[in-house]
XYZ file of C-alpha atoms in Angstrom:
567
model
C 34.019 17.051 35.275
C 36.497 19.796 34.578
C 39.949 19.108 33.209
C 43.039 20.516 34.911
C 43.802 23.747 33.151
C 47.512 23.922 33.852
C 49.545 27.019 34.676
C 48.505 29.969 32.556
C 51.646 31.994 33.276
C 54.031 32.408 36.188
C 53.528 35.324 38.564
C 53.169 36.194 42.237
C 50.122 38.128 43.267
C 48.597 39.502 46.470
C 44.933 40.213 47.062
C 43.914 43.162 49.254
C 41.541 42.272 52.084
C 40.736 44.471 55.114
C 43.782 46.108 56.664
C 46.258 43.434 55.550
C 47.330 41.809 52.310
C 47.500 37.995 52.116
C 49.183 35.890 49.407
C 46.841 34.332 46.868
C 47.081 30.562 46.308
C 49.681 29.133 43.951
C 46.953 28.592 41.348
C 46.191 32.304 41.172
C 48.142 34.121 38.479
C 48.072 37.515 36.865
C 46.907 37.472 33.244
C 47.105 40.720 31.294
C 45.590 39.386 28.044
C 41.915 38.791 28.791
C 40.414 42.272 28.469
C 41.267 45.395 26.474
C 39.726 47.922 28.874
C 40.850 46.459 32.200
C 44.171 45.026 33.408
C 43.927 44.744 37.191
C 42.564 41.284 37.936
C 43.711 37.887 39.175
C 43.010 34.527 37.487
C 42.544 31.681 39.988
C 42.827 28.456 37.949
C 41.953 26.288 40.931
C 38.632 27.972 41.657
C 38.043 28.994 38.004
C 37.636 32.623 39.073
C 38.641 35.916 37.455
C 38.871 38.349 40.400
C 38.540 42.031 39.500
C 40.416 44.543 41.651
C 37.777 47.232 41.098
C 34.199 47.377 39.910
C 33.331 47.947 36.223
C 30.109 47.858 34.232
C 31.664 46.466 31.033
C 34.600 44.277 30.020
C 35.882 44.203 26.433
C 37.367 40.825 25.496
C 40.888 40.757 24.077
C 41.488 36.994 24.089
C 40.120 34.097 26.174
C 42.706 31.572 24.969
C 44.480 31.525 28.332
C 41.321 30.045 29.919
C 41.905 26.791 27.992
C 39.527 24.947 25.661
C 38.588 25.689 22.054
C 35.476 27.902 22.150
C 33.786 30.281 24.591
C 30.178 31.220 25.421
C 28.209 32.952 28.163
C 26.208 30.845 30.602
C 22.492 31.639 30.814
C 22.273 30.325 34.390
C 24.503 29.968 37.431
C 25.092 26.202 37.132
C 28.848 25.576 37.446
C 28.658 21.886 36.472
C 26.248 21.777 33.530
C 25.331 25.336 32.518
C 22.792 26.389 29.930
C 24.811 27.893 27.073
C 24.036 30.926 24.913
C 24.871 29.127 21.644
C 23.790 32.031 19.443
C 26.457 34.415 20.772
C 29.972 32.931 20.871
C 32.606 35.015 22.661
C 35.563 36.331 20.688
C 37.916 39.283 20.500
C 36.042 42.596 20.625
C 32.886 41.285 22.316
C 31.827 43.496 25.248
C 30.534 41.837 28.417
C 27.890 43.907 30.216
C 27.110 43.594 33.911
C 23.480 42.602 34.533
C 21.778 42.920 37.930
C 25.133 43.754 39.502
C 27.044 40.716 38.164
C 28.726 39.415 35.026
C 27.528 36.144 33.502
C 29.814 33.127 33.799
C 32.076 32.179 30.870
C 31.709 28.591 29.604
C 34.778 27.030 27.970
C 34.170 24.101 25.574
C 36.609 21.568 24.149
C 36.923 20.506 20.503
C 33.849 18.209 20.890
C 31.684 21.001 22.397
C 31.880 19.434 25.852
C 32.109 21.672 28.937
C 35.795 22.174 29.735
C 35.411 24.747 32.522
C 33.021 27.414 33.846
C 34.742 30.659 34.903
C 33.160 33.173 37.269
C 33.968 36.881 37.122
C 34.235 37.936 40.784
C 33.694 41.577 41.741
C 35.532 43.101 44.737
C 33.730 42.830 48.080
C 31.675 45.805 49.250
C 32.829 46.831 52.770
C 30.332 47.575 55.529
C 30.142 50.961 57.240
C 31.664 49.592 60.504
C 34.825 48.221 58.830
C 38.070 50.120 58.200
C 39.367 51.219 54.808
C 42.467 49.427 53.472
C 44.624 52.571 54.080
C 44.176 52.104 57.848
C 41.722 54.941 58.436
C 38.355 54.344 60.074
C 35.320 54.804 57.852
C 32.983 57.570 58.952
C 29.379 57.031 60.021
C 26.460 59.220 59.131
C 24.726 58.789 62.473
C 26.040 59.582 65.973
C 24.343 56.533 67.426
C 26.157 54.239 64.991
C 29.517 55.861 65.779
C 28.888 55.639 69.513
C 27.861 51.993 69.406
C 30.789 50.975 67.225
C 33.166 52.845 69.493
C 31.743 51.162 72.589
C 32.418 47.695 71.196
C 35.857 48.497 69.761
C 37.223 50.367 72.798
C 36.069 47.948 75.532
C 38.826 46.629 77.882
C 38.597 44.073 80.683
C 42.134 44.593 82.035
C 41.490 48.226 83.108
C 38.401 48.841 85.223
C 36.899 52.312 85.065
C 33.646 53.484 86.611
C 33.226 56.182 83.978
C 33.874 53.746 81.125
C 30.876 52.870 79.006
C 32.312 49.540 77.841
C 34.000 46.402 79.214
C 36.906 44.694 77.419
C 36.059 41.166 78.567
C 32.674 41.390 76.960
C 34.140 43.091 73.872
C 36.788 40.371 73.492
C 34.128 37.704 73.891
C 31.950 39.415 71.335
C 34.897 39.883 68.953
C 35.856 36.219 69.315
C 32.367 35.014 68.523
C 32.133 37.318 65.560
C 35.586 36.321 64.278
C 34.718 32.620 64.455
C 31.751 33.224 62.215
C 34.226 34.709 59.619
C 31.662 36.886 57.962
C 31.665 40.631 57.524
C 27.879 40.485 57.306
C 27.731 39.061 60.849
C 29.915 41.963 62.040
C 27.442 44.394 60.558
C 24.640 42.422 62.191
C 26.355 42.750 65.584
C 26.545 46.512 65.167
C 22.894 46.594 64.263
C 21.916 44.642 67.391
C 23.823 47.076 69.595
C 22.157 50.038 67.896
C 18.708 48.687 68.607
C 19.475 48.240 72.297
C 21.050 51.692 72.768
C 19.661 55.189 72.511
C 21.141 58.372 71.013
C 21.656 59.654 74.562
C 24.927 59.164 76.503
C 25.400 55.515 77.543
C 25.346 55.036 81.332
C 27.083 52.469 83.517
C 24.225 49.978 83.467
C 24.215 49.918 79.669
C 27.992 49.239 79.641
C 28.046 46.589 82.356
C 29.395 43.117 81.605
C 26.130 41.157 81.617
C 24.276 42.969 78.784
C 27.354 42.830 76.553
C 27.895 39.105 77.227
C 24.241 38.457 76.568
C 24.450 40.382 73.292
C 27.564 38.432 72.208
C 25.957 35.109 73.066
C 22.795 36.014 71.206
C 24.781 37.012 68.145
C 26.850 33.819 68.227
C 23.769 31.613 68.667
C 21.901 33.507 65.983
C 24.859 33.189 63.631
C 25.135 29.458 64.322
C 21.397 29.011 63.781
C 21.529 30.852 60.464
C 24.468 28.719 59.332
C 22.694 25.492 60.335
C 19.504 26.513 58.521
C 21.491 27.470 55.414
C 23.416 24.205 55.521
C 20.301 22.081 55.975
C 18.493 23.895 53.162
C 21.249 23.063 50.673
C 20.474 19.626 49.301
C 23.312 17.486 48.067
C 23.219 17.282 44.261
C 21.582 14.070 43.112
C 23.566 11.529 41.132
C 22.099 11.165 37.650
C 21.734 7.573 36.537
C 22.147 6.669 32.884
C 18.868 4.743 33.059
C 17.054 7.953 34.063
C 18.128 9.930 30.987
C 15.453 11.134 28.586
C 15.481 13.317 25.492
C 12.744 15.252 23.636
C 11.258 13.332 20.675
C 13.819 10.536 20.942
C 14.500 7.200 22.632
C 17.437 6.153 24.798
C 18.809 2.616 25.143
C 21.391 1.721 27.788
C 23.326 -1.514 27.402
C 26.290 -2.122 29.681
C 28.477 0.985 29.450
C 26.958 2.061 26.127
C 24.178 4.622 25.626
C 22.432 4.884 22.258
C 20.123 7.800 21.484
C 17.752 7.266 18.542
C 16.266 10.401 17.004
C 13.823 11.061 14.140
C 15.322 11.422 10.666
C 16.359 15.018 9.998
C 17.386 15.763 13.614
C 20.563 17.829 13.987
C 22.752 15.382 15.896
C 25.382 18.057 16.571
C 23.189 19.808 19.171
C 21.248 17.263 21.190
C 20.011 18.114 24.673
C 19.018 15.670 27.395
C 16.069 16.745 29.546
C 18.216 16.484 32.695
C 21.107 18.598 31.339
C 21.282 22.283 30.418
C 24.047 22.058 27.819
C 23.901 20.480 24.383
C 26.267 17.829 23.042
C 27.452 16.690 19.621
C 26.546 13.016 19.243
C 27.392 12.432 15.587
C 30.450 10.626 16.940
C 30.800 8.554 20.098
C 31.743 10.596 23.168
C 32.402 9.693 26.810
C 30.040 10.975 29.507
C 29.964 10.142 33.217
C 26.718 8.904 34.779
C 25.840 6.530 37.595
C 24.952 2.939 36.790
C 21.986 1.146 38.374
C 24.080 0.503 41.495
C 24.847 4.207 41.878
C 28.508 3.834 40.893
C 29.904 6.526 38.609
C 30.753 5.045 35.221
C 32.114 6.467 31.978
C 29.542 5.653 29.295
C 30.057 5.694 25.528
C 27.254 7.860 24.152
C 26.204 7.939 20.494
C 23.149 9.004 18.503
C 21.665 7.895 15.221
C 18.552 7.891 13.053
C 16.673 5.389 10.911
C 15.727 6.192 7.337
C 12.084 7.151 6.729
C 10.025 4.374 5.173
C 12.736 1.728 5.672
C 10.157 -0.752 6.966
C 8.654 -0.648 3.429
C 5.083 -0.604 4.728
C 4.552 2.493 2.607
C 6.861 4.370 0.277
C 8.163 7.667 1.638
C 8.390 9.534 -1.658
C 10.258 12.468 -0.139
C 13.177 10.108 0.569
C 13.043 7.198 -1.911
C 13.214 7.442 -5.702
C 12.518 4.668 -8.216
C 12.472 4.041 -11.965
C 8.915 2.780 -11.449
C 7.664 6.378 -11.422
C 7.513 6.301 -15.231
C 7.348 2.547 -15.904
C 3.628 2.473 -15.084
C 2.592 4.886 -17.843
C 1.988 4.625 -21.576
C 3.888 7.361 -23.377
C 3.072 8.772 -26.841
C 5.470 10.947 -28.828
C 4.286 12.627 -32.040
C 6.330 12.893 -35.238
C 5.595 14.764 -38.461
C 5.259 11.457 -40.338
C 4.568 8.858 -37.667
C 3.927 8.840 -33.964
C 5.441 6.436 -31.489
C 4.134 4.633 -28.423
C 6.258 3.516 -25.490
C 5.015 0.919 -23.021
C 6.522 -1.155 -20.220
C 5.980 -4.882 -20.523
C 5.362 -4.947 -16.743
C 5.712 -2.444 -13.906
C 8.989 -2.933 -12.070
C 7.925 -2.056 -8.503
C 5.417 -3.842 -6.279
C 4.607 -2.665 -2.768
C 3.636 -5.648 -0.638
C 2.594 -3.862 2.566
C 5.677 -4.821 4.587
C 8.220 -5.234 1.766
C 8.899 -4.098 -1.795
C 9.789 -6.066 -4.924
C 11.729 -4.494 -7.802
C 12.308 -6.281 -11.111
C 14.132 -5.845 -14.423
C 11.546 -5.240 -17.143
C 11.360 -4.328 -20.836
C 10.379 -1.011 -22.373
C 8.898 -1.430 -25.868
C 8.799 1.201 -28.633
C 6.175 0.862 -31.410
C 5.623 2.930 -34.584
C 2.167 3.826 -35.921
C 1.917 3.071 -39.635
C -1.672 4.451 -39.890
C -2.421 1.314 -41.935
C -1.403 -1.574 -39.751
C -1.488 0.333 -36.428
C 1.385 0.217 -33.969
C 4.158 -2.210 -34.799
C 6.761 -3.061 -32.151
C 10.134 -1.737 -33.208
C 12.578 -2.543 -30.394
C 13.039 -3.590 -26.790
C 15.311 -2.320 -24.011
C 15.749 -3.712 -20.471
C 15.522 -1.374 -17.454
C 16.762 -2.453 -14.007
C 14.359 -2.047 -11.124
C 15.969 0.594 -8.902
C 14.808 1.833 -5.490
C 17.215 4.349 -3.976
C 17.776 7.186 -1.510
C 17.261 10.204 -3.724
C 14.936 11.442 -6.463
C 14.100 10.087 -9.908
C 14.101 13.059 -12.276
C 12.584 11.312 -15.309
C 9.027 12.306 -16.218
C 8.373 10.343 -19.449
C 8.778 6.649 -20.202
C 10.496 7.320 -23.534
C 13.419 8.867 -21.594
C 14.395 5.380 -20.404
C 14.332 4.131 -23.993
C 15.951 7.083 -25.744
C 16.845 9.910 -23.397
C 17.491 12.443 -26.155
C 14.449 11.562 -28.263
C 11.966 14.450 -28.684
C 9.019 15.457 -30.879
C 9.765 15.608 -34.643
C 13.365 14.464 -34.131
C 12.938 11.339 -36.204
C 12.572 7.737 -35.154
C 13.808 6.758 -31.657
C 17.258 5.200 -31.669
C 16.900 1.467 -31.184
C 20.625 0.889 -30.659
C 21.407 3.817 -28.330
C 22.329 2.850 -24.783
C 20.861 5.148 -22.131
C 22.545 5.682 -18.735
C 19.592 5.772 -16.315
C 21.696 7.412 -13.582
C 21.413 10.656 -15.595
C 17.779 10.679 -14.455
C 18.679 10.169 -10.782
C 19.608 12.565 -8.005
C 21.426 10.252 -5.611
C 21.771 10.686 -1.832
C 19.805 12.219 1.020
C 20.977 14.464 3.922
C 22.467 12.444 6.773
C 25.094 13.061 9.498
C 25.160 9.949 11.695
C 27.864 7.268 11.741
C 26.277 3.798 11.866
C 28.472 0.724 12.269
C 26.555 -1.631 9.958
C 23.235 -2.254 8.258
C 20.803 -5.152 8.454
C 18.401 -6.321 5.757
C 16.189 -9.301 4.969
C 15.883 -10.021 1.245
C 14.905 -12.568 -1.379
C 16.135 -12.749 -4.942
C 14.817 -14.506 -8.072
C 17.718 -14.844 -10.521
C 17.092 -14.848 -14.296
C 20.072 -15.199 -16.608
C 20.604 -12.430 -19.117
C 21.347 -13.059 -22.779
C 24.427 -10.832 -22.728
C 27.269 -13.112 -21.636
C 29.681 -10.177 -21.296
C 27.646 -8.651 -18.468
C 26.780 -10.852 -15.453
C 23.340 -10.736 -13.883
C 23.532 -9.731 -10.214
C 21.256 -8.194 -7.641
C 22.752 -5.185 -5.855
C 22.387 -3.654 -2.366
C 24.779 -1.044 -1.017
C 25.089 1.787 1.511
C 27.532 4.669 1.102
C 28.174 7.407 3.659
C 29.447 10.434 1.745
C 31.098 13.684 2.849
C 30.200 17.182 1.676
C 33.109 17.126 -0.792
C 31.877 13.848 -2.352
C 34.263 11.439 -0.631
C 33.149 7.963 0.424
C 33.480 7.950 4.224
C 32.176 4.394 4.725
C 30.588 1.650 2.630
C 28.846 -1.726 2.755
C 27.912 -3.979 -0.193
C 25.769 -7.036 -1.034
C 25.576 -8.706 -4.459
C 23.738 -11.921 -5.360
C 24.272 -14.037 -8.475
C 21.906 -16.885 -7.534
C 18.388 -17.085 -6.188
C 17.964 -16.840 -2.400
C 14.888 -16.854 -0.197
C 14.293 -14.771 2.930
C 17.969 -14.218 3.696
C 19.012 -12.017 6.634
C 22.336 -10.193 6.310
C 24.244 -7.865 8.644
C 26.857 -5.923 6.696
C 29.632 -3.934 8.393
C 30.183 -0.399 7.134
C 33.878 -0.077 6.355
C 35.136 3.424 7.200
C 37.831 4.667 4.845
C 36.868 2.104 2.176
C 34.593 1.884 -0.883
C 34.246 -1.936 -0.559
C 35.374 -2.242 -4.188
C 32.374 -0.301 -5.517
C 34.340 2.304 -7.480
C 36.041 -0.418 -9.557
C 32.886 -2.466 -10.060
C 31.308 -0.417 -12.893
C 27.936 -0.429 -11.141
C 27.690 3.218 -12.084
C 25.601 4.621 -9.227
C 28.372 6.816 -7.768
C 29.190 9.878 -9.917
C 32.561 11.619 -9.369
C 33.407 10.072 -6.004
C 36.714 9.381 -4.299
C 37.557 7.291 -1.245
C 38.104 9.234 1.988
C 40.048 8.109 5.044
C 36.915 7.631 7.167
C 37.480 10.635 9.427
C 35.376 13.023 7.319
C 32.026 14.311 8.574
C 29.099 12.517 6.945
C 26.828 14.773 4.873
C 24.666 12.356 2.839
C 23.694 8.700 2.694
C 23.405 6.710 -0.557
C 21.316 3.538 -0.464
C 20.701 1.475 -3.606
C 18.553 -1.596 -4.233
C 18.753 -2.817 -7.865
C 17.398 -5.966 -9.517
C 20.202 -5.851 -12.116
C 23.481 -4.397 -10.906
C 24.583 -3.415 -14.429
C 21.108 -2.709 -15.806
C 21.332 0.996 -15.055
C 22.281 1.191 -18.748
C 19.260 0.297 -20.877
C 20.251 -1.655 -23.970
C 18.538 -4.018 -26.397
C 17.603 -3.982 -30.046
C 15.109 -5.154 -32.673
C 13.040 -8.269 -32.136
C 15.290 -11.294 -32.369
C 18.338 -9.178 -31.531
C 17.890 -8.878 -27.798
C 21.295 -10.273 -26.751
C 22.362 -6.757 -25.858
C 20.218 -6.759 -22.694
C 22.253 -5.905 -19.596
C 20.505 -8.095 -17.064
C 17.900 -10.836 -16.973
C 14.280 -10.011 -17.739
C 12.129 -10.738 -14.696
C 15.023 -10.832 -12.180
C 13.383 -9.695 -8.947
C 14.787 -8.405 -5.646
C 12.469 -8.263 -2.610
C 13.600 -6.195 0.412
C 12.248 -6.294 3.955
C 13.278 -4.872 7.330
C 16.166 -2.600 6.399
C 17.860 -1.106 9.470
C 20.981 0.885 10.320
C 22.871 -0.412 13.354
C 24.784 1.963 15.654
């Protein structure tokens, strides 16, 4: 799954091993920029190894840029394909790596989408056994006579020169050396020495102990033992299983596989930038579609398009989720009294403008009536204003009904202004946190159309979705308007990225201080609006008999059911 890293820089390097020096592969290059406190190492870009020439307990990072990728972290395990990543501690200049339990942790390189680009191992120099020679050609000393004697017996054996006083035989030594060499392991050489030590005493070795048969037997035993160990080790290593896309699972979420597409649905509020499948150690950013390789149901490796998304809380309309949805109905259901030093005023809604139907909601455009108390004739209606039924992603900040009629009206300020037009959006906090990128939305709705008296302002029902960036740019949009009655209509509306769908020029008003983005911006919030009168966010009216100023039709009703984002 790793990408080819390319040549980091051109150099020729040799790696010391035993008594001779052998050329390192063409992919191994010297890089003098990784660490501040250590310069003698080799970078092998084919094996993804950083080979240290001497042992150290700490390494201070200078720059990891030559390892490729965009960001760097330590691995919390030894997995070279899908490591668990220490996300809380990114690696950068000045960070000191500390050896733990005799090794350094692997370095994970990620690309710009936080996918694993490569896993680099820091390789320490090999520790030589006591029976091997130092690289300067001198034999290493032994602390015990028996060890020195046994090692000497094996090394000095010769089959071409027969000697009765010799304590070794070269044929057997060559056979033993050949077997040991074929195993290509310094540990097996040390094991051979150990076997000889057990069979010999600290006394002088006699002819019988140096005869050909015991040595041949020892060599054969070592070779067979070595082969047995290798077979057991090989059989114990299971081939890594191929992970099928259909076997993926994720905590708290659901996964749907269709063709070469994988969709991960998570609860609202989930951070989609750091999702983790149960079968994988690393996390992935699924706010945008990425490619990941899994096996299909036939076991063939396939590149799947993987994307995540969430549904909005309460979008089935079985019960209002007040933490997500706001509505003008929060104050339309109350009777509001405001005192004045001469008169007091009563505000009432002709009807509530939200009905919850158990599996749908209905919002309607209704009148707010202001009446003055004359203390002689009681309350006399003074004026009417129409308020659009609005149900939206956000919070309604109004607390008193009279705010919809005359936002600035307060105690002892005089009579409420019958002619003042109030912008209801001033009482709304629009948008809720969101970072997914759906392709469209689906909704089932009905609409009862009632003509308004104001011929300058058309009566329309309104449904829209806006995806908005942190700097208040419209990333994507989708829009529905209705100017005639419809019943139980299902609509699937594409979200146009890099477009406002004409909303900014429409004068609907539910989009303060926005601009159109190019569609590449990260999504920060989602705006969803259902309104019974598209232009009725401004309440307007007048005295009885002068109600032609209404912006919308009284009783116009929009019913919404089964709203869903499609990814």
